Structure formats: C-alpha cells, structure tokens
CSV table of C-alpha atoms in Angstrom, one decimal:
chain,number,residue,atom,x,y,z
A,1165,MET,CA,82.4,123.0,65.3
A,1166,MET,CA,82.8,123.6,69.0
A,1167,ASP,CA,84.0,120.7,71.1
A,1168,GLU,CA,80.9,118.9,72.3
A,1169,LEU,CA,82.2,118.4,75.7
A,1170,GLU,CA,83.0,122.1,76.1
A,1171,LEU,CA,79.4,122.7,75.4
A,1172,LEU,CA,78.3,120.3,78.0
A,1173,LYS,CA,80.8,121.7,80.5
A,1174,ARG,CA,79.4,125.2,80.0
A,1175,ASP,CA,75.9,123.9,80.6
A,1176,TRP,CA,76.9,121.8,83.5
A,1177,GLN,CA,78.5,124.7,85.4
A,1178,LYS,CA,75.3,126.7,85.1
A,1179,LYS,CA,73.3,123.9,86.7
A,1180,ASP,CA,73.7,125.2,90.3
A,1181,LYS,CA,70.4,127.0,90.2
A,1182,GLN,CA,68.5,123.9,89.4
A,1183,LEU,CA,69.9,121.8,92.2
A,1184,PRO,CA,68.0,121.1,95.4
A,1185,GLN,CA,69.1,123.1,98.4
A,1186,LEU,CA,69.1,121.6,101.9
A,1187,SER,CA,69.0,123.7,105.0
A,1188,PHE,CA,71.5,123.6,107.9
A,1189,ASP,CA,69.0,121.6,110.0
A,1190,GLU,CA,68.3,119.1,107.3
A,1191,ILE,CA,72.0,118.3,106.9
A,1192,TYR,CA,72.5,118.3,110.6
A,1193,LYS,CA,69.9,115.6,111.0
A,1194,MET,CA,71.6,113.5,108.4
A,1195,ILE,CA,75.0,113.2,110.1
A,1196,TRP,CA,73.3,111.1,112.8
A,1197,LYS,CA,71.7,108.6,110.5
A,1198,LYS,CA,73.0,105.1,110.1
A,1199,SER,CA,75.2,104.3,107.2
A,1200,SER,CA,74.1,101.6,104.9
A,1201,SER,CA,77.4,101.3,102.9
A,1202,ILE,CA,78.8,98.1,101.5
A,1203,VAL,CA,81.6,98.2,103.9
A,1204,LYS,CA,79.2,98.2,106.8
A,1205,TRP,CA,77.3,95.2,105.3
A,1206,ILE,CA,80.6,93.3,104.8
A,1207,PHE,CA,81.6,94.0,108.4
A,1208,LEU,CA,78.2,92.9,109.8
A,1209,ILE,CA,78.0,89.7,107.7
A,1210,SER,CA,81.6,88.8,108.6
A,1211,ILE,CA,80.9,89.2,112.3
A,1212,ILE,CA,78.0,86.9,111.9
A,1213,GLU,CA,80.1,84.4,110.0
A,1214,PHE,CA,82.7,84.4,112.8
A,1215,LEU,CA,80.1,84.0,115.5
A,1216,VAL,CA,77.5,81.5,114.0
A,1217,PRO,CA,79.6,78.4,114.0
A,1218,HIS,CA,80.4,79.0,117.7
A,1219,LEU,CA,76.9,79.7,118.7
A,1220,LEU,CA,75.8,76.4,117.3
A,1221,TYR,CA,77.7,74.6,120.2
A,1222,LEU,CA,75.2,76.2,122.6
A,1223,LEU,CA,72.3,74.3,121.1
A,1224,PRO,CA,71.4,71.2,123.2
A,1225,SER,CA,71.4,68.9,120.2
A,1226,MET,CA,74.9,70.0,119.3
A,1227,SER,CA,76.1,69.1,122.8
A,1228,LYS,CA,74.5,65.7,122.4
A,1229,ASN,CA,76.4,65.4,119.1
A,1230,LEU,CA,79.6,66.1,120.9
A,1231,ALA,CA,78.9,63.2,123.2
A,1232,VAL,CA,78.5,61.0,120.1
A,1233,TRP,CA,81.9,62.0,118.9
A,1234,LYS,CA,83.4,60.9,122.2
A,1235,ASP,CA,81.5,57.6,122.1
A,1236,LEU,CA,82.8,57.0,118.6
A,1237,GLY,CA,86.3,57.3,120.0
A,1238,LEU,CA,86.9,60.6,118.3
A,1239,GLY,CA,87.4,62.7,121.4
A,1240,ASN,CA,91.1,63.4,120.6
A,1241,PHE,CA,90.4,64.4,117.1
A,1242,LEU,CA,87.8,66.8,118.4
A,1243,LEU,CA,90.2,68.4,120.9
A,1244,ILE,CA,93.0,68.8,118.3
A,1245,SER,CA,90.7,70.2,115.7
A,1246,ASN,CA,89.2,72.7,118.2
A,1247,VAL,CA,92.7,73.9,119.2
A,1248,LEU,CA,93.6,74.3,115.6
A,1249,GLN,CA,90.3,75.9,114.7
A,1250,TYR,CA,90.5,78.6,117.4
A,1251,THR,CA,94.2,79.4,116.6
A,1252,VAL,CA,93.2,79.9,113.0
A,1253,VAL,CA,90.0,81.8,113.9
A,1254,LEU,CA,92.0,84.2,116.1
A,1255,PHE,CA,94.5,84.8,113.3
A,1256,PHE,CA,91.7,85.5,110.9
A,1257,ILE,CA,89.9,87.9,113.2
A,1258,PHE,CA,93.2,89.8,113.8
A,1259,GLN,CA,93.9,89.9,110.1
A,1260,PHE,CA,90.3,91.0,109.3
A,1261,TYR,CA,90.4,93.8,111.9
A,1262,ARG,CA,93.7,95.1,110.6
A,1263,ARG,CA,92.5,95.2,107.0
A,1264,TYR,CA,89.1,96.7,108.0
A,1265,ARG,CA,91.0,99.5,109.7
A,1266,GLU,CA,92.8,100.3,106.5
A,1267,ILE,CA,89.6,101.1,104.6
A,1268,SER,CA,89.4,104.9,104.3
A,1269,THR,CA,87.3,107.0,102.0
A,1270,LEU,CA,90.2,109.5,102.0
A,1271,ASP,CA,92.2,107.1,99.8
A,1272,ASN,CA,91.9,107.3,96.0
A,1273,ALA,CA,89.2,105.2,94.4
A,1274,LYS,CA,91.5,102.4,93.3
A,1275,LYS,CA,93.1,102.0,96.7
A,1276,LEU,CA,89.8,102.1,98.5
A,1277,LEU,CA,88.4,99.4,96.2
A,1278,LEU,CA,91.5,97.3,96.6
A,1279,ASN,CA,91.4,97.5,100.4
A,1280,ILE,CA,87.8,96.5,100.6
A,1281,LEU,CA,88.3,93.6,98.3
A,1282,LYS,CA,91.3,92.5,100.4
A,1283,THR,CA,89.3,92.6,103.6
A,1284,ARG,CA,86.7,90.6,101.9
A,1285,LYS,CA,89.3,88.0,100.8
A,1286,THR,CA,90.3,87.5,104.4
A,1287,VAL,CA,86.8,86.4,105.3
A,1288,LYS,CA,86.6,84.3,102.1
A,1289,TYR,CA,89.6,82.3,103.2
A,1290,TYR,CA,88.1,82.0,106.6
A,1291,VAL,CA,84.9,80.6,105.2
A,1292,ILE,CA,86.7,78.2,102.9
A,1293,PHE,CA,88.6,77.0,106.0
A,1294,CYS,CA,85.4,76.5,108.0
A,1295,LEU,CA,83.7,74.7,105.1
A,1296,SER,CA,86.7,72.3,104.8
A,1297,LEU,CA,86.6,71.7,108.5
A,1298,ILE,CA,82.9,70.9,108.4
A,1299,PHE,CA,83.5,68.5,105.5
A,1300,LEU,CA,86.5,67.0,107.2
A,1301,SER,CA,84.5,66.4,110.4
A,1302,PHE,CA,81.9,64.4,108.4
A,1303,ILE,CA,84.6,62.3,106.9
A,1304,VAL,CA,86.2,61.7,110.2
A,1305,MET,CA,82.8,60.7,111.6
A,1306,ALA,CA,82.5,58.2,108.7
A,1307,VAL,CA,85.9,56.8,109.6
A,1308,GLY,CA,84.8,56.6,113.2
A,1309,ILE,CA,81.7,54.6,112.3
A,1310,TYR,CA,83.9,52.3,110.2
A,1311,LEU,CA,86.2,51.6,113.0
A,1312,ASN,CA,83.5,51.2,115.7
A,1313,GLU,CA,82.1,47.8,116.6
A,1314,ASP,CA,78.6,49.0,117.4
A,1315,PRO,CA,78.0,52.4,115.8
A,1316,MET,CA,74.3,52.5,116.5
A,1317,ALA,CA,74.9,52.2,120.3
A,1318,ALA,CA,77.6,54.8,120.1
A,1319,MET,CA,75.1,57.2,118.4
A,1320,GLY,CA,72.6,56.6,121.2
A,1321,TYR,CA,70.2,54.2,119.5
A,1322,SER,CA,69.6,51.0,121.5
A,1323,TYR,CA,67.4,49.1,119.0
A,1324,GLN,CA,68.9,46.6,116.7
A,1325,PRO,CA,67.2,46.4,113.3
A,1326,GLU,CA,66.3,42.8,112.4
A,1327,ASN,CA,66.3,42.4,108.7
A,1328,ILE,CA,69.6,44.1,108.0
A,1329,SER,CA,73.1,42.8,108.9
A,1330,ARG,CA,75.5,44.8,111.0
A,1331,GLU,CA,77.8,45.2,108.0
A,1332,GLN,CA,75.1,46.5,105.8
A,1333,LEU,CA,74.0,48.9,108.4
A,1334,LYS,CA,77.5,50.2,108.8
A,1335,THR,CA,77.8,50.8,105.1
A,1336,THR,CA,74.5,52.6,104.9
A,1337,LEU,CA,75.5,54.8,107.9
A,1338,ILE,CA,78.8,55.7,106.3
A,1339,ALA,CA,77.3,56.5,103.0
A,1340,THR,CA,74.6,58.7,104.7
A,1341,VAL,CA,77.2,60.6,106.6
A,1342,VAL,CA,79.4,61.2,103.6
A,1343,VAL,CA,76.5,62.3,101.4
A,1344,LEU,CA,75.2,64.5,104.2
A,1345,GLY,CA,78.7,66.0,104.5
A,1346,VAL,CA,78.8,66.8,100.8
A,1347,VAL,CA,75.3,68.3,100.8
A,1348,VAL,CA,75.8,70.4,103.9
A,1349,THR,CA,79.2,71.8,102.6
A,1350,LEU,CA,77.8,72.5,99.2
A,1351,VAL,CA,74.6,74.2,100.4
A,1352,MET,CA,76.5,76.4,102.9
A,1353,GLY,CA,79.1,77.2,100.2
A,1354,CYS,CA,76.4,78.2,97.7
A,1355,ILE,CA,74.6,80.5,100.2
A,1356,TYR,CA,77.9,82.2,101.0
A,1357,PHE,CA,79.1,82.7,97.5
A,1358,LEU,CA,75.8,83.9,96.3
A,1359,LEU,CA,75.5,86.5,99.1
A,1360,TYR,CA,78.9,87.9,98.4
A,1361,GLY,CA,78.6,87.6,94.7
A,1362,ILE,CA,75.6,90.0,94.9
A,1363,LEU,CA,77.3,92.3,97.4
A,1364,LEU,CA,80.6,92.6,95.6
A,1365,LYS,CA,79.5,92.7,92.0
A,1366,LYS,CA,79.6,96.5,91.7
A,1367,LEU,CA,83.0,96.7,93.5
A,1368,LYS,CA,84.6,94.1,91.3
A,1369,LYS,CA,83.3,95.7,88.1
A,1370,ASN,CA,84.6,99.1,89.1
A,1371,TYR,CA,87.9,97.8,90.3
A,1372,LYS,CA,88.3,96.0,86.9
A,1373,GLU,CA,87.4,99.2,85.1
A,1374,LEU,CA,90.1,101.2,87.0
A,1375,LYS,CA,92.7,98.5,86.6
A,1376,GLU,CA,92.1,98.3,82.9
A,1377,MET,CA,92.6,102.1,82.6
A,1378,ASP,CA,96.1,101.7,84.0
A,1379,ILE,CA,97.3,99.0,81.5
B,1133,MET,CA,84.2,120.9,121.3
B,1134,THR,CA,82.2,118.2,119.5
B,1135,LYS,CA,79.4,120.7,119.1
B,1136,ASP,CA,81.8,123.2,117.5
B,1137,LEU,CA,83.0,120.5,115.1
B,1138,GLU,CA,79.4,119.5,114.2
B,1139,HIS,CA,78.5,123.1,113.6
B,1140,GLN,CA,81.6,123.8,111.5
B,1141,PHE,CA,81.1,120.7,109.4
B,1142,VAL,CA,77.5,121.3,108.7
B,1143,THR,CA,78.1,124.9,107.8
B,1144,GLU,CA,80.9,123.9,105.3
B,1145,LEU,CA,78.7,121.2,103.8
B,1146,GLU,CA,75.8,123.5,103.5
B,1147,HIS,CA,78.0,125.9,101.5
B,1148,ASN,CA,79.4,123.2,99.3
B,1149,GLN,CA,76.3,121.0,98.9
B,1150,ASN,CA,76.1,121.6,95.2
B,1151,ILE,CA,79.1,119.3,94.7
B,1152,VAL,CA,77.3,116.4,96.4
B,1153,HIS,CA,74.0,117.1,94.6
B,1154,LYS,CA,75.8,117.0,91.3
B,1155,VAL,CA,77.3,113.6,92.1
B,1156,CYS,CA,73.9,112.3,93.1
B,1157,THR,CA,72.4,113.6,89.9
B,1158,LEU,CA,74.9,111.7,87.8
B,1159,TYR,CA,74.7,108.4,89.8
B,1160,THR,CA,71.0,108.1,90.5
B,1161,ASN,CA,67.8,108.2,88.4
B,1162,ASP,CA,65.1,109.3,90.8
B,1163,ARG,CA,64.6,111.6,93.7
B,1164,ASP,CA,64.5,108.9,96.4
B,1165,SER,CA,67.8,107.5,95.3
B,1166,HIS,CA,69.2,111.0,95.0
B,1167,ASN,CA,68.3,111.7,98.7
B,1168,ASP,CA,69.6,108.3,99.7
B,1169,LEU,CA,73.0,108.8,98.1
B,1170,PHE,CA,73.1,112.4,99.5
B,1171,GLN,CA,72.6,111.0,102.9
B,1172,GLU,CA,75.2,108.3,102.6
B,1173,ILE,CA,77.8,110.8,101.3
B,1174,THR,CA,77.0,113.1,104.2
B,1175,ILE,CA,77.5,110.3,106.7
B,1176,GLN,CA,80.8,109.3,105.1
B,1177,LEU,CA,82.0,112.9,105.0
B,1178,TRP,CA,81.1,113.4,108.6
B,1179,LYS,CA,82.9,110.2,109.5
B,1180,ALA,CA,86.0,111.3,107.7
B,1181,TYR,CA,85.9,114.9,108.8
B,1182,PRO,CA,88.1,114.4,112.0
B,1183,LYS,CA,90.8,113.2,109.6
B,1184,PHE,CA,90.5,116.1,107.3
B,1185,ARG,CA,92.8,118.7,108.8
B,1186,GLY,CA,92.5,121.4,106.3
B,1187,GLU,CA,95.5,120.2,104.3
B,1188,SER,CA,93.5,120.7,101.2
B,1189,LYS,CA,90.4,122.8,100.5
B,1190,PHE,CA,87.2,121.5,102.0
B,1191,SER,CA,85.7,121.1,98.5
B,1192,THR,CA,88.7,119.1,97.1
B,1193,TRP,CA,88.4,116.7,100.0
B,1194,MET,CA,84.7,116.5,99.3
B,1195,TYR,CA,85.1,115.5,95.7
B,1196,ARG,CA,87.1,112.5,96.8
B,1197,VAL,CA,84.8,111.2,99.6
B,1198,ALA,CA,81.7,111.8,97.5
B,1199,LEU,CA,82.9,110.0,94.5
B,1200,ASN,CA,84.3,107.1,96.6
B,1201,THR,CA,80.9,106.7,98.2
B,1202,ALA,CA,79.1,106.7,94.8
B,1203,ILE,CA,81.6,104.3,93.1
B,1204,THR,CA,82.3,102.0,96.0
B,1205,LEU,CA,80.2,102.2,99.1
B,1206,TYR,CA,76.7,103.0,97.9
B,1207,ARG,CA,74.3,100.2,97.4
B,1208,LYS,CA,71.3,100.8,95.3
B,1209,SER,CA,68.3,99.7,97.3
B,1210,LYS,CA,66.4,98.7,94.2
B,1211,LYS,CA,66.7,98.9,90.5
B,1212,SER,CA,65.6,102.4,89.9
B,1213,ILE,CA,63.7,103.5,86.8
B,1214,PRO,CA,64.3,107.0,85.6
B,1215,THR,CA,61.4,109.1,86.6
B,1216,GLN,CA,60.2,111.9,84.3
B,1217,ASP,CA,59.8,114.6,86.9
B,1218,TYR,CA,63.4,114.1,88.1
B,1219,GLU,CA,64.8,114.1,84.6
B,1220,SER,CA,63.1,117.2,83.6
B,1221,VAL,CA,64.3,119.2,86.6
B,1222,MET,CA,67.9,117.9,86.7
B,1223,PHE,CA,68.4,118.0,83.0
B,1224,LYS,CA,66.6,121.1,82.0
B,1225,ILE,CA,68.8,122.7,79.5
B,1226,THR,CA,70.1,126.0,80.6
B,1227,ALA,CA,71.1,127.7,77.3
B,1228,ASP,CA,70.8,131.5,77.5
B,1229,GLU,CA,69.2,131.7,74.1
B,1230,TYR,CA,67.0,128.9,72.9
B,1231,ASP,CA,68.8,126.9,70.3
B,1232,PRO,CA,67.0,123.7,69.2
B,1233,THR,CA,70.2,122.1,67.8
B,1234,GLU,CA,72.2,122.8,70.9
B,1235,GLU,CA,69.4,121.6,73.1
B,1236,GLN,CA,69.1,118.4,71.2
B,1237,GLN,CA,72.9,117.9,71.4
B,1238,LEU,CA,73.0,118.5,75.1
B,1239,LYS,CA,70.2,116.1,75.8
B,1240,LEU,CA,71.9,113.4,73.8
B,1241,MET,CA,75.1,114.0,75.7
B,1242,TYR,CA,73.6,114.0,79.1
B,1243,ASN,CA,72.0,110.7,78.2
B,1244,ALA,CA,75.2,109.3,76.9
B,1245,VAL,CA,77.1,110.4,80.0
B,1246,ARG,CA,74.6,108.7,82.3
B,1247,GLN,CA,75.0,105.5,80.5
B,1248,LEU,CA,78.7,105.3,81.1
B,1249,GLY,CA,80.2,103.0,83.8
B,1250,ASP,CA,80.7,104.3,87.3
B,1251,VAL,CA,84.4,105.0,86.9
B,1252,ASP,CA,84.0,106.7,83.5
B,1253,LYS,CA,81.3,108.8,85.0
B,1254,ALA,CA,83.6,109.9,87.7
B,1255,LEU,CA,86.2,110.9,85.1
B,1256,VAL,CA,83.7,113.0,83.1
B,1257,PHE,CA,82.3,114.5,86.3
B,1258,LEU,CA,85.7,115.8,87.4
B,1259,TYR,CA,86.3,117.0,83.9
B,1260,LEU,CA,83.0,118.9,83.8
B,1261,GLU,CA,83.9,120.4,87.2
B,1262,ASP,CA,87.0,121.8,85.5
B,1263,LYS,CA,89.5,119.7,87.5
B,1264,ASP,CA,92.9,119.3,85.9
B,1265,TYR,CA,94.2,115.8,84.9
B,1266,ARG,CA,96.6,115.7,87.9
B,1267,GLU,CA,93.7,116.0,90.3
B,1268,ILE,CA,91.5,113.6,88.3
B,1269,ALA,CA,94.3,111.0,88.3
B,1270,GLU,CA,94.9,111.4,92.0
B,1271,THR,CA,91.3,111.1,92.9
B,1272,LEU,CA,90.9,107.9,90.9
B,1273,GLY,CA,94.3,106.4,91.6
B,1274,ILE,CA,95.4,106.1,88.0
B,1275,THR,CA,98.3,107.8,86.2
B,1276,GLU,CA,97.9,111.2,84.6
B,1277,VAL,CA,98.7,109.9,81.2
B,1278,ASN,CA,96.1,107.2,81.5
B,1279,ALA,CA,93.5,109.7,82.7
B,1280,ARG,CA,94.1,111.7,79.5
B,1281,VAL,CA,94.0,108.7,77.3
B,1282,LYS,CA,90.8,107.5,78.8
B,1283,MET,CA,89.2,111.0,78.6
B,1284,ASN,CA,90.0,111.2,74.9
B,1285,ARG,CA,88.3,107.9,74.4
B,1286,ILE,CA,85.2,109.1,76.1
B,1287,LYS,CA,85.2,112.3,74.1
B,1288,ASN,CA,85.4,110.2,70.9
B,1289,LYS,CA,82.6,108.0,72.1
B,1290,LEU,CA,80.4,111.1,72.7
B,1291,LYS,CA,81.3,112.4,69.3
B,1292,THR,CA,80.1,109.3,67.6
B,1293,ILE,CA,76.9,109.4,69.5
B,1294,LEU,CA,76.3,112.9,68.4
B,1295,ASN,CA,77.3,112.5,64.8
B,1296,PRO,CA,76.4,109.0,63.8
C-alpha cells in the first residue's frame, strides 16, 4: 500500500487550480490595511497600562486625595514612592521597548513566540509592581489614620458623629481602608490576568507544543 | 523609490499568492476567516519586506512569515464553524481518475490534518509543500532530528485514523 501521506502530497500539489486568485490591485489595497495581530494588541494594551495610572492624577478627585495624604502626614511617603515609581516605570518602558523591537516575523516560529512572551512578561512584572504599590498605599493610609489624632478632619469631613467613640471610628476607618485596598487590588488583578489569559492562550499553547518537540 | 518597492512587492506576492492561500486553507474554516488571515499575512509580509534583501528566495521567506502569522500573530475574530461551500471548494478531491477508495482516504486525511494543533499543522504543511527536514526545522526553530521524529509520529497518527 502506498504511503498515505504521499497520496495526500500528490493531491495537495494539484490544488493550485482550486485556490482563489487575487489581482494586483486587490493585493495592493491590502498592504495599507491596519494589522490586527496579537503583537499589536499587546503593544496597545501595554501603552494603556503604562498611561492609565498617571492619567488618574489629572482627575480633580484624585488631586483632592493627594491633599488628604498630606493632611494625614504622609507627604514624605508620597514623594519617595513617586520617585521610586517613576524610576521603575522608566526602567520598565525602556525594557519593554527593547524587547518589543526584538519581535520579528523573520525569526523562526519558536524564537518569535519566545520574544513575544518575554515582552509580555515585562508588562506583567510592571503590573504586579503597580498592584503592589496600590495595595501598599492603602496600607500606608491605614497606618496614617492610626497615627492621626483626628482622621476625619484630615480627610476633609468636619462633622463629628455622636453615637460612636473616636476609637471606634478609627478602627472602622482603618478596616474600611484595608478591605477597600484588598478589593481594589484583587479586582484590578483579575481584570488584568483575564485579559491577557485570553490574549495569550494560543501563544502559550503553541510555544509549549514547540518546546515539547525539542525534548 | 517607495513606489518601486510597493510595485515589486505586490508583483512578487501576486505570483506567489498560492502559498498564502494554502496556509489560509489549513488554518481557517470559512471564507471570511480565510480572507482575514490572507490580509494579515500580506500586511506582515509587507512590513518585513524591507528587511528581506533577496538572501533567500522570495517564496522561502514567504513560508516563514506566513506560518509565523498563522501560528502566532493571527487572532481569530470569532469561533468559526466550517461552512459547507468553503469545504467543498477547498477540499474537492483532484484525483485524475475517480477512485472512491482513494477519495474516501483523502477526505479522511484532510479532516485529520485540520484537526491537528497549529504547530503540527505547520509541520505537515511544509512536508506537503515538499520542503526538506532541514528547512522545516529552521522554519519552526527545532532540531532536524526532532522534526523527523515528530513527522513520523504524525504519519502514524494518520495511519491509525485511516486503518482503525
């Protein structure tokens, strides 16, 4: 019996007549269309990820929040964390750009997949860094409330609740801030990992397939 | 200058478009997705074209970019369901003399090949295009020995499908 694959090969090579044929003009139009490749998506989403936390500062309510930080006596922490954050962000952008430039469809499939996954990893570390910073800032705020004599006044509220003691109020505030911190961090983390989970599923699967071939 | 480059590129692609169509046939199930993938491959080829300096044949270079796009860059816009009209055109058996056993076998094999994973498909595709193991290995980034081993496994898998 003839090798089955040879039979298929013979048939395959006669397929040309059945394939669609595009004209010069049709192809010419295509080269100006926008790419919708995974790399492009990763690039766009990463840019958004780098920008969004910084755009938040432009919102009026966020500037008000900054004032609360100062009133709670946390101005120094804010300054140091900002310097630290921007240093790290710059490093991440540099690293991201360098890796992004390395992605080339002229590489072999395995190297291409690896380079894309590496680029992605850079952003992943960046996001983990940001999430930790967000969580940390909630914790520091809780500490600030704990150390402050009159946290309500520092937060811009002038009224004094009557049927609750100052200590109880403090505890409630601290608990609220910590819970809020956990929730915000978790929700943002979930959105992020879900988004990339979907986007990178195919890449990861194919990379695994190629890696397994080489064992 | 740019106009020259555009013209040169489109002419070459027009001549070699069968390669891209064949990749699209293997990796998509309906005509819309086929056109989608064709377009994405064309964009990627055009983007990479300035870096292609004629070191290899235009077609060799095309295989690599086209497969890379199909395996890595292309995002299916939706879960596509195989449509009958597409199947019947793309997989019309082209035997010179009508042979029912052979036709049945080919149908089964095309079906089996399309169910393979993206990477296995690429391997089979290059094999069907009569590429040697060195080129297959280089395109995928694995060793030649492993390309051979993997291809033998796929062959056996197809055999069991045909002779259960």
